[in-house]
Coordinates of C-alpha atoms (C1' of nucleotides) in Angstrom, one line a residue:
Chain A
M77 CA -1.4 -16.4 -7.5
A78 CA 0.3 -18.4 -4.4
D79 CA -1.2 -21.5 -2.6
D80 CA -1.8 -20.5 0.8
R81 CA -2.2 -24.7 1.5
A82 CA 1.5 -25.0 3.0
P83 CA 2.2 -28.0 6.2
R84 CA 1.7 -26.3 9.4
Q85 CA 3.9 -28.2 10.9
P86 CA 6.9 -29.7 8.8
R87 CA 7.8 -33.5 9.2
R88 CA 11.6 -32.7 9.6
A89 CA 13.3 -31.5 12.3
D90 CA 15.6 -29.2 10.2
A91 CA 12.6 -28.0 8.3
R92 CA 10.8 -27.0 11.4
D93 CA 13.9 -25.1 12.6
N94 CA 14.0 -23.0 8.9
R95 CA 10.4 -21.9 9.8
E96 CA 11.3 -20.5 13.3
R97 CA 14.6 -18.8 11.8
I98 CA 12.3 -17.2 8.9
V99 CA 9.4 -16.3 11.1
R100 CA 12.0 -14.8 13.9
A101 CA 13.4 -13.2 11.2
A102 CA 9.8 -12.0 9.6
R103 CA 9.1 -10.1 13.1
A104 CA 12.1 -8.4 13.3
A105 CA 11.9 -6.7 9.6
F106 CA 7.9 -5.9 10.0
A107 CA 9.1 -4.3 13.0
E108 CA 11.2 -2.6 11.7
Q109 CA 10.8 -1.6 8.3
G110 CA 6.8 -1.9 8.0
P111 CA 4.9 -4.2 5.6
H112 CA 7.6 -3.6 2.7
A113 CA 9.9 -5.5 4.4
S114 CA 11.4 -7.6 1.0
L115 CA 10.7 -11.4 1.7
N116 CA 14.0 -12.1 -0.1
R117 CA 15.6 -10.2 2.1
I118 CA 14.2 -12.1 5.2
A119 CA 15.0 -15.3 3.9
A120 CA 18.6 -14.3 3.3
A121 CA 18.1 -13.0 7.2
A122 CA 17.0 -16.2 8.4
G123 CA 20.4 -18.0 6.2
V124 CA 17.8 -19.8 3.7
G125 CA 16.9 -19.2 0.1
A126 CA 13.8 -17.8 -0.9
G127 CA 11.9 -20.8 -2.4
T128 CA 12.4 -22.1 1.3
L129 CA 10.4 -19.4 3.0
Y130 CA 7.9 -19.9 0.0
R131 CA 7.5 -23.4 1.1
H132 CA 6.9 -22.1 4.3
F133 CA 4.7 -19.2 3.6
P134 CA 3.3 -19.1 0.0
S135 CA 2.5 -15.5 0.7
E136 CA 3.2 -12.3 3.1
Q137 CA 0.0 -12.5 4.8
A138 CA 0.5 -16.2 5.6
L139 CA 3.9 -15.3 7.4
L140 CA 1.9 -12.0 9.2
V141 CA -0.7 -14.5 10.2
E142 CA 1.7 -16.4 12.1
I143 CA 3.5 -13.3 13.8
I144 CA -0.3 -12.4 15.2
R145 CA -1.7 -15.6 16.5
D146 CA 0.3 -15.0 19.4
D147 CA -0.9 -11.6 19.9
V148 CA -4.3 -12.1 19.3
D149 CA -4.6 -14.8 22.2
A150 CA -3.5 -12.1 24.3
L151 CA -5.7 -10.3 23.4
C152 CA -8.7 -12.4 24.3
A153 CA -7.4 -12.9 27.3
T154 CA -7.7 -9.1 28.0
G155 CA -11.2 -9.3 27.4
R156 CA -12.4 -11.8 29.4
A157 CA -10.4 -10.2 32.2
L158 CA -12.2 -6.7 31.3
A159 CA -15.8 -8.8 31.8
D160 CA -15.2 -8.4 35.8
Q161 CA -15.1 -4.9 35.6
P162 CA -18.2 -2.9 37.5
D163 CA -18.1 -0.2 34.6
T164 CA -19.1 -2.1 31.4
A165 CA -18.9 1.1 29.3
D166 CA -15.6 1.4 30.6
A167 CA -14.5 -2.0 29.8
L168 CA -15.7 -2.0 26.5
R169 CA -13.7 1.1 25.9
H170 CA -10.5 -0.4 27.1
W171 CA -10.4 -3.3 25.3
L172 CA -11.3 -1.4 21.9
H173 CA -8.0 0.4 23.5
A174 CA -6.3 -2.7 23.5
V175 CA -7.6 -3.6 20.2
A176 CA -6.0 -0.5 18.6
R177 CA -2.6 -0.9 20.4
H178 CA -2.6 -4.2 19.3
A179 CA -3.1 -3.4 16.2
T180 CA -0.2 -0.6 15.4
A181 CA 2.4 -3.0 17.6
M182 CA 3.0 -4.2 14.0
R183 CA 3.2 -1.6 11.6
G184 CA 1.6 -2.3 8.3
L185 CA -0.2 -5.6 10.1
V186 CA -3.8 -3.4 10.3
A187 CA -4.0 -2.7 6.3
T188 CA -2.9 -6.5 5.5
H189 CA -5.5 -7.7 8.2
M190 CA -8.9 -5.7 7.2
A191 CA -7.9 -6.2 3.3
A192 CA -7.8 -10.0 4.1
V193 CA -10.7 -10.1 6.7
S194 CA -13.1 -8.7 3.6
R195 CA -12.0 -10.8 0.7
P196 CA -13.0 -14.2 -0.1
G197 CA -10.4 -17.1 0.1
T198 CA -9.4 -15.3 3.7
D199 CA -6.1 -17.9 5.3
A200 CA -8.8 -19.7 7.8
T201 CA -6.2 -19.1 10.9
L202 CA -6.5 -15.2 10.0
A203 CA -10.3 -16.1 9.5
A204 CA -10.2 -18.2 13.2
C205 CA -8.3 -14.8 14.8
H206 CA -11.3 -12.6 13.9
D207 CA -13.6 -14.6 14.9
A208 CA -11.9 -15.1 18.5
I209 CA -11.7 -11.1 18.6
R210 CA -15.3 -10.8 17.4
A211 CA -16.2 -12.6 20.1
T212 CA -14.2 -11.4 22.7
G213 CA -16.0 -7.9 21.9
A214 CA -19.3 -9.0 21.6
A215 CA -19.1 -10.2 25.0
L216 CA -18.1 -6.9 26.5
L217 CA -20.9 -5.1 23.7
D218 CA -23.9 -7.3 25.4
R219 CA -22.8 -6.8 28.8
A220 CA -22.6 -3.4 28.6
R221 CA -25.9 -3.3 26.7
Q222 CA -27.6 -4.6 29.4
R223 CA -26.6 -2.1 32.1
G224 CA -27.6 0.1 29.3
A225 CA -24.1 1.9 28.5
A226 CA -24.1 1.6 24.8
P227 CA -26.6 2.3 22.0
T228 CA -28.2 -1.3 20.9
T229 CA -27.9 -0.2 17.3
V230 CA -23.9 -0.4 17.5
D231 CA -22.6 -3.7 16.2
I232 CA -19.0 -4.9 17.3
G233 CA -17.9 -5.8 14.1
D234 CA -18.1 -1.4 13.5
L235 CA -16.5 -1.1 16.8
L236 CA -13.7 -3.5 16.1
T237 CA -13.5 -1.8 12.5
L238 CA -13.2 1.6 14.0
A239 CA -10.4 0.6 16.3
N240 CA -8.3 -0.6 13.6
A241 CA -8.9 2.5 11.2
L242 CA -7.9 4.8 13.4
A243 CA -4.9 2.1 14.5
W244 CA -4.4 2.5 11.1
A245 CA -4.3 6.4 10.9
S246 CA -1.9 6.6 14.0
E247 CA 0.7 4.4 12.0
Q248 CA 0.3 6.7 9.2
A249 CA 1.5 9.5 11.5
P250 CA 4.7 8.2 13.5
D251 CA 5.7 11.9 14.9
D252 CA 2.5 11.9 17.2
P253 CA 2.6 9.3 19.2
G254 CA -0.5 10.6 21.5
L255 CA -3.1 10.5 17.7
L256 CA -4.3 7.0 18.5
D257 CA -5.3 7.8 22.2
R258 CA -6.8 11.4 20.7
L259 CA -8.9 9.8 17.9
L260 CA -10.3 7.1 20.2
G261 CA -11.4 9.6 22.9
I262 CA -13.4 11.5 19.7
A263 CA -14.5 8.7 18.5
L264 CA -16.1 6.6 21.4
A265 CA -16.9 9.9 23.4
G266 CA -20.7 9.1 22.3
L267 CA -20.2 5.5 23.4
D268 CA -21.6 5.9 27.2
V269 CA -25.4 7.7 26.6
Chain B
M172 CA 14.2 9.4 -5.0
A173 CA 12.2 11.2 -7.9
D174 CA 12.6 15.0 -8.8
D175 CA 9.5 16.7 -7.8
R176 CA 9.9 19.4 -9.9
A177 CA 8.5 19.2 -13.3
P178 CA 6.4 21.8 -14.8
R179 CA 3.2 22.5 -14.8
Q180 CA 2.3 24.0 -18.0
P181 CA 4.2 22.4 -20.8
R182 CA 5.4 24.8 -23.6
R183 CA 4.6 23.2 -26.3
A184 CA 0.8 21.9 -27.2
D185 CA 1.6 18.2 -28.2
A186 CA 3.4 18.1 -24.7
R187 CA 0.2 19.4 -23.0
D188 CA -1.6 17.1 -25.4
N189 CA -0.1 14.0 -23.5
R190 CA 0.0 15.5 -20.4
E191 CA -3.5 15.2 -20.4
R192 CA -3.9 11.6 -22.1
I193 CA -1.6 10.4 -19.0
V194 CA -4.1 12.5 -16.6
R195 CA -7.0 10.8 -18.4
A196 CA -5.7 7.8 -18.3
A197 CA -4.4 7.4 -14.6
R198 CA -8.0 8.8 -13.1
A199 CA -9.2 5.6 -15.3
A200 CA -6.2 2.9 -13.9
F201 CA -6.6 4.4 -10.0
A202 CA -10.2 4.3 -9.8
E203 CA -10.0 0.4 -11.1
Q204 CA -7.3 -0.8 -9.9
G205 CA -6.6 1.3 -6.8
P206 CA -3.2 2.7 -5.6
H207 CA -1.3 -0.2 -7.0
A208 CA -2.3 0.5 -10.9
S209 CA 1.3 -0.3 -12.9
L210 CA 2.6 3.8 -14.0
N211 CA 4.2 1.6 -17.0
R212 CA 0.3 0.4 -18.4
I213 CA -1.2 4.2 -17.6
A214 CA 1.8 5.3 -20.1
A215 CA 1.0 2.6 -22.4
A216 CA -2.8 3.2 -22.0
A217 CA -2.2 7.0 -23.1
G218 CA -0.3 6.1 -25.7
V219 CA 3.3 7.5 -24.4
G220 CA 6.4 5.7 -23.2
A221 CA 7.2 5.5 -19.6
G222 CA 9.8 8.5 -20.1
T223 CA 6.9 10.7 -21.0
L224 CA 5.1 9.8 -18.0
Y225 CA 8.0 10.6 -15.5
R226 CA 8.6 13.7 -17.2
H227 CA 5.3 14.9 -16.3
F228 CA 5.0 13.6 -13.3
P229 CA 7.7 12.1 -11.3
S230 CA 5.8 10.3 -9.1
E231 CA 3.0 8.3 -8.5
Q232 CA 1.9 11.3 -6.0
A233 CA 2.5 14.1 -8.4
L234 CA -0.2 12.5 -10.2
L235 CA -2.6 11.8 -7.7
V236 CA -2.1 15.6 -6.7
E237 CA -3.0 16.4 -9.8
I238 CA -6.1 14.6 -10.0
I239 CA -7.6 15.2 -7.1
R240 CA -7.1 18.9 -7.3
D241 CA -10.8 19.5 -8.6
D242 CA -12.3 17.5 -5.9
V243 CA -10.6 19.7 -3.0
D244 CA -11.9 23.2 -4.4
A245 CA -15.6 21.0 -5.0
L246 CA -15.0 20.5 -1.2
C247 CA -13.4 23.8 0.1
A248 CA -17.1 25.3 -1.6
T249 CA -19.3 23.1 0.3
G250 CA -17.2 23.9 3.2
R251 CA -18.3 27.4 2.6
A252 CA -21.9 26.7 1.9
L253 CA -22.2 25.1 5.0
A254 CA -21.1 28.1 7.0
D255 CA -24.7 29.6 6.3
Q256 CA -26.5 26.8 7.8
P257 CA -28.0 27.8 11.6
D258 CA -27.2 24.5 13.2
T259 CA -23.8 24.3 13.4
A260 CA -22.8 21.0 14.8
D261 CA -24.7 19.5 11.7
A262 CA -22.7 21.7 9.4
L263 CA -20.2 20.3 10.6
R264 CA -21.1 17.2 10.9
H265 CA -22.2 17.3 7.1
W266 CA -18.9 18.3 6.0
L267 CA -16.7 15.6 7.5
H268 CA -19.1 13.5 6.1
A269 CA -18.4 15.3 3.1
V270 CA -14.8 15.0 3.1
A271 CA -14.4 11.1 3.9
R272 CA -16.5 10.7 0.8
H273 CA -14.5 12.8 -1.2
A274 CA -11.5 10.6 0.5
T275 CA -13.0 7.4 -0.9
A276 CA -14.1 8.3 -4.3
M277 CA -10.7 7.7 -5.3
R278 CA -9.3 3.9 -4.3
G279 CA -5.7 4.1 -2.4
L280 CA -6.1 8.1 -2.5
V281 CA -6.6 8.4 1.4
A282 CA -3.4 6.1 1.9
T283 CA -1.2 8.1 -0.3
H284 CA -2.6 11.9 1.0
M285 CA -2.0 11.0 4.8
A286 CA 1.2 9.1 4.3
A287 CA 2.1 12.3 2.5
V288 CA 0.7 15.0 4.5
S289 CA 2.8 13.3 7.8
R290 CA 6.0 13.2 6.2
P291 CA 8.8 16.1 4.7
G292 CA 9.6 16.7 1.4
T293 CA 5.7 17.1 0.5
D294 CA 4.8 18.2 -2.4
A295 CA 4.0 21.4 -2.7
T296 CA 0.7 21.5 -4.5
L297 CA -0.7 18.6 -2.4
A298 CA 0.6 20.6 0.9
A299 CA -1.5 23.4 -0.2
C300 CA -4.6 20.9 -1.0
H301 CA -4.4 19.9 2.3
D302 CA -4.2 23.5 4.0
A303 CA -7.3 24.5 2.1
I304 CA -9.4 21.6 3.7
R305 CA -7.8 22.2 7.5
A306 CA -9.1 26.1 7.1
T307 CA -12.2 25.0 6.1
G308 CA -12.8 22.8 8.6
A309 CA -11.3 25.2 11.3
A310 CA -14.0 27.5 9.9
L311 CA -16.8 25.5 10.6
L312 CA -15.3 23.8 13.9
D313 CA -15.0 27.6 15.4
R314 CA -18.5 28.7 14.6
A315 CA -19.8 25.3 16.0
R316 CA -17.5 25.6 19.4
Q317 CA -18.9 29.9 19.6
R318 CA -22.6 28.1 20.1
G319 CA -20.9 25.5 22.2
A320 CA -21.8 22.7 19.9
A321 CA -18.6 21.0 19.9
P322 CA -15.7 20.5 22.7
T323 CA -12.8 23.0 22.7
T324 CA -10.6 20.6 23.1
V325 CA -11.0 18.9 20.1
D326 CA -8.7 19.7 17.0
I327 CA -10.0 19.9 13.1
G328 CA -6.4 18.1 12.3
D329 CA -7.8 14.9 14.4
L330 CA -11.5 15.2 13.1
L331 CA -9.7 15.1 9.6
T332 CA -7.7 12.6 10.3
L333 CA -10.4 10.3 11.7
A334 CA -12.8 11.2 8.9
N335 CA -9.8 10.0 6.9
A336 CA -9.1 7.1 8.6
L337 CA -13.0 6.2 8.4
A338 CA -12.5 6.3 4.9
W339 CA -9.7 4.3 4.4
A340 CA -11.7 1.6 6.3
S341 CA -14.6 1.8 4.1
E342 CA -12.4 1.4 1.7
Q343 CA -10.5 -2.1 2.5
A344 CA -14.7 -3.3 2.8
P345 CA -16.3 -2.5 -0.6
D346 CA -19.2 -4.6 -0.3
D347 CA -20.6 -3.0 2.4
P348 CA -21.4 0.4 1.3
G349 CA -23.0 1.5 4.4
L350 CA -20.1 1.1 6.4
L351 CA -18.7 4.4 6.1
D352 CA -21.7 6.4 7.6
R353 CA -21.9 3.2 10.2
L354 CA -18.6 4.7 11.1
L355 CA -19.2 8.3 11.0
G356 CA -22.3 7.9 13.0
I357 CA -20.4 6.2 16.0
A358 CA -17.4 8.7 15.6
L359 CA -19.3 11.7 16.2
A360 CA -21.8 10.9 18.3
G361 CA -20.1 12.8 20.9
L362 CA -19.6 15.4 19.1
D363 CA -22.9 17.6 19.6
V364 CA -22.1 17.5 23.6
Chain C
dT202 C1' 21.7 -48.8 6.4
dA203 C1' 19.4 -47.9 1.7
dG204 C1' 15.1 -46.1 -0.1
dA205 C1' 11.2 -42.8 -0.2
dA206 C1' 10.1 -39.1 1.6
dT207 C1' 10.6 -34.3 2.8
dA208 C1' 13.0 -30.1 2.2
dC209 C1' 17.1 -26.9 0.2
dG210 C1' 18.1 -23.2 -2.6
dG211 C1' 19.2 -20.3 -6.3
dA212 C1' 19.0 -19.2 -11.3
dG213 C1' 15.5 -17.0 -13.7
dA214 C1' 10.5 -15.5 -15.2
dA215 C1' 7.7 -11.5 -15.3
dC216 C1' 6.6 -7.8 -12.7
dC217 C1' 7.8 -3.2 -10.6
dT218 C1' 9.5 2.3 -10.9
dC219 C1' 12.6 5.5 -12.2
dT220 C1' 16.6 7.2 -15.4
dC221 C1' 19.5 8.4 -18.9
dC222 C1' 20.1 10.1 -23.5
dA223 C1' 20.2 9.8 -28.5
dC224 C1' 16.8 11.0 -31.5
dT225 C1' 12.0 13.8 -32.8
dT226 C1' 9.4 18.2 -33.8
dG227 C1' 7.0 22.7 -32.5
dG228 C1' 7.5 27.3 -32.4
dC229 C1' 9.6 31.6 -33.1
dA230 C1' 13.1 34.5 -35.3
dA231 C1' 14.7 36.1 -39.5
Chain D
dT253 C1' 8.7 30.4 -46.0
dT254 C1' 12.4 28.3 -43.7
dG255 C1' 15.8 26.8 -40.4
dC256 C1' 17.4 26.5 -36.0
dC257 C1' 17.1 24.6 -31.1
dA258 C1' 15.0 24.0 -26.6
dA259 C1' 11.7 21.4 -25.5
dG260 C1' 10.1 17.1 -25.9
dT261 C1' 9.8 11.9 -26.5
dG262 C1' 10.2 6.6 -25.5
dG263 C1' 12.3 2.6 -24.9
dA264 C1' 16.7 0.2 -23.2
dG265 C1' 17.9 -1.0 -19.2
dA266 C1' 19.3 -0.5 -14.2
dG267 C1' 18.5 -1.9 -9.9
dG268 C1' 14.1 -3.9 -7.4
dT269 C1' 10.4 -6.9 -6.2
dT270 C1' 7.6 -11.8 -5.8
dC271 C1' 7.2 -16.5 -6.2
dT272 C1' 8.0 -20.8 -9.5
dC273 C1' 10.4 -24.9 -11.0
dC274 C1' 13.5 -28.5 -10.3
dG275 C1' 18.1 -31.1 -9.7
dT276 C1' 20.2 -32.0 -5.4
dA277 C1' 20.5 -32.7 -0.7
dT278 C1' 19.5 -34.0 4.0
dT279 C1' 16.3 -37.1 7.1
dC280 C1' 13.5 -40.2 8.7
dT281 C1' 11.8 -44.7 8.6
dA282 C1' 11.7 -49.6 8.2

DNA sequence: TAGAATACGGAGAACCTCTCCACTTGGCAA
DNA sequence: TTGCCAAGTGGAGAGGTTCTCCGTATTCTA
């Protein structure tokens, strides 16, 4: 099994450069070919050897984490902005849509994320991303609840899992671009009691 | 790409025997190790060579189809039985639960199924399974609609996709056995308008 | 500028799926 | 019963994958 402790910031300038090129190549490859993009090919595209790629990112998961970190920040910012909206249920619904859309932005990311979160030994950065999303969602859900706009029994973790599941489903049917919105529409219909 | 036309019923007794042993080994392997169970190992466990496995089942998908066919029949029977129930919305809900539970019975099956259905060149038997499930669900949905117990805009295909998506999500979190029911509860809350 | 710390890269180990084809065997016609 | 041949077998191997190892090269620091 791969050792997930790799230096986050290489000391040498050339290494930082390589790391950056690998991330760029990986972003392109994952977006284009999905989760099964070959790490060997990514290394070649970045102009480095396989050993170098694995030195920087000991696993596919580590690479994905690097790629999604920025997106998560944006998602949390969106959530904070929505917290000012008067219609609390609508804000929550909007945000769950955003979460699902974010999840589908990079094919195969949802599955990796979901699989990782529910398993021990998860990458610390990934766990932090997950916590940030969860906290943002919890704030929106609490606010909706204070206005009686959401059943008190619903858990924010479940809502996020739901959004991710629907994102995954819509990934499976790339020919049906409207699917994600339709599924979210059905699933969240019961949210504003 | 594999040629999916393999003889459904071998002429020779020894071949039928081998085929059966392969299916048994595959069922055990998929249930235990999930979708990534090695076909080589399955062949070895069945006591046949890799070539023999591939002669009977040209792809992993073909093997899975063999395994789920019986389950699909049972699912459709359940659907027909539910058609007599007075509470039409509840019947539909019950059946979607059954679909989701069926989907989680064999780890990794959902993903393979979903991926296959939305792609051209799908195995004919798998397509038939899918059609049977869809028809059963459509009957239940129509009946619910006639009593005004479901929004007229909801499509049975979307409901099935939803059920499969939630099944997939619950597969990702094997430590949380109640997840599937909770997610279905949230997602179907808006169904009895 | 020299030495030490750091990073590189590609050969190769160990897996995977799937194909090919020389060989074996079961079932049927005589 | 026997012998033929279509049907079936199995494992070597092609070509892919992930990931490791370690001799070599480069950068940083004192």
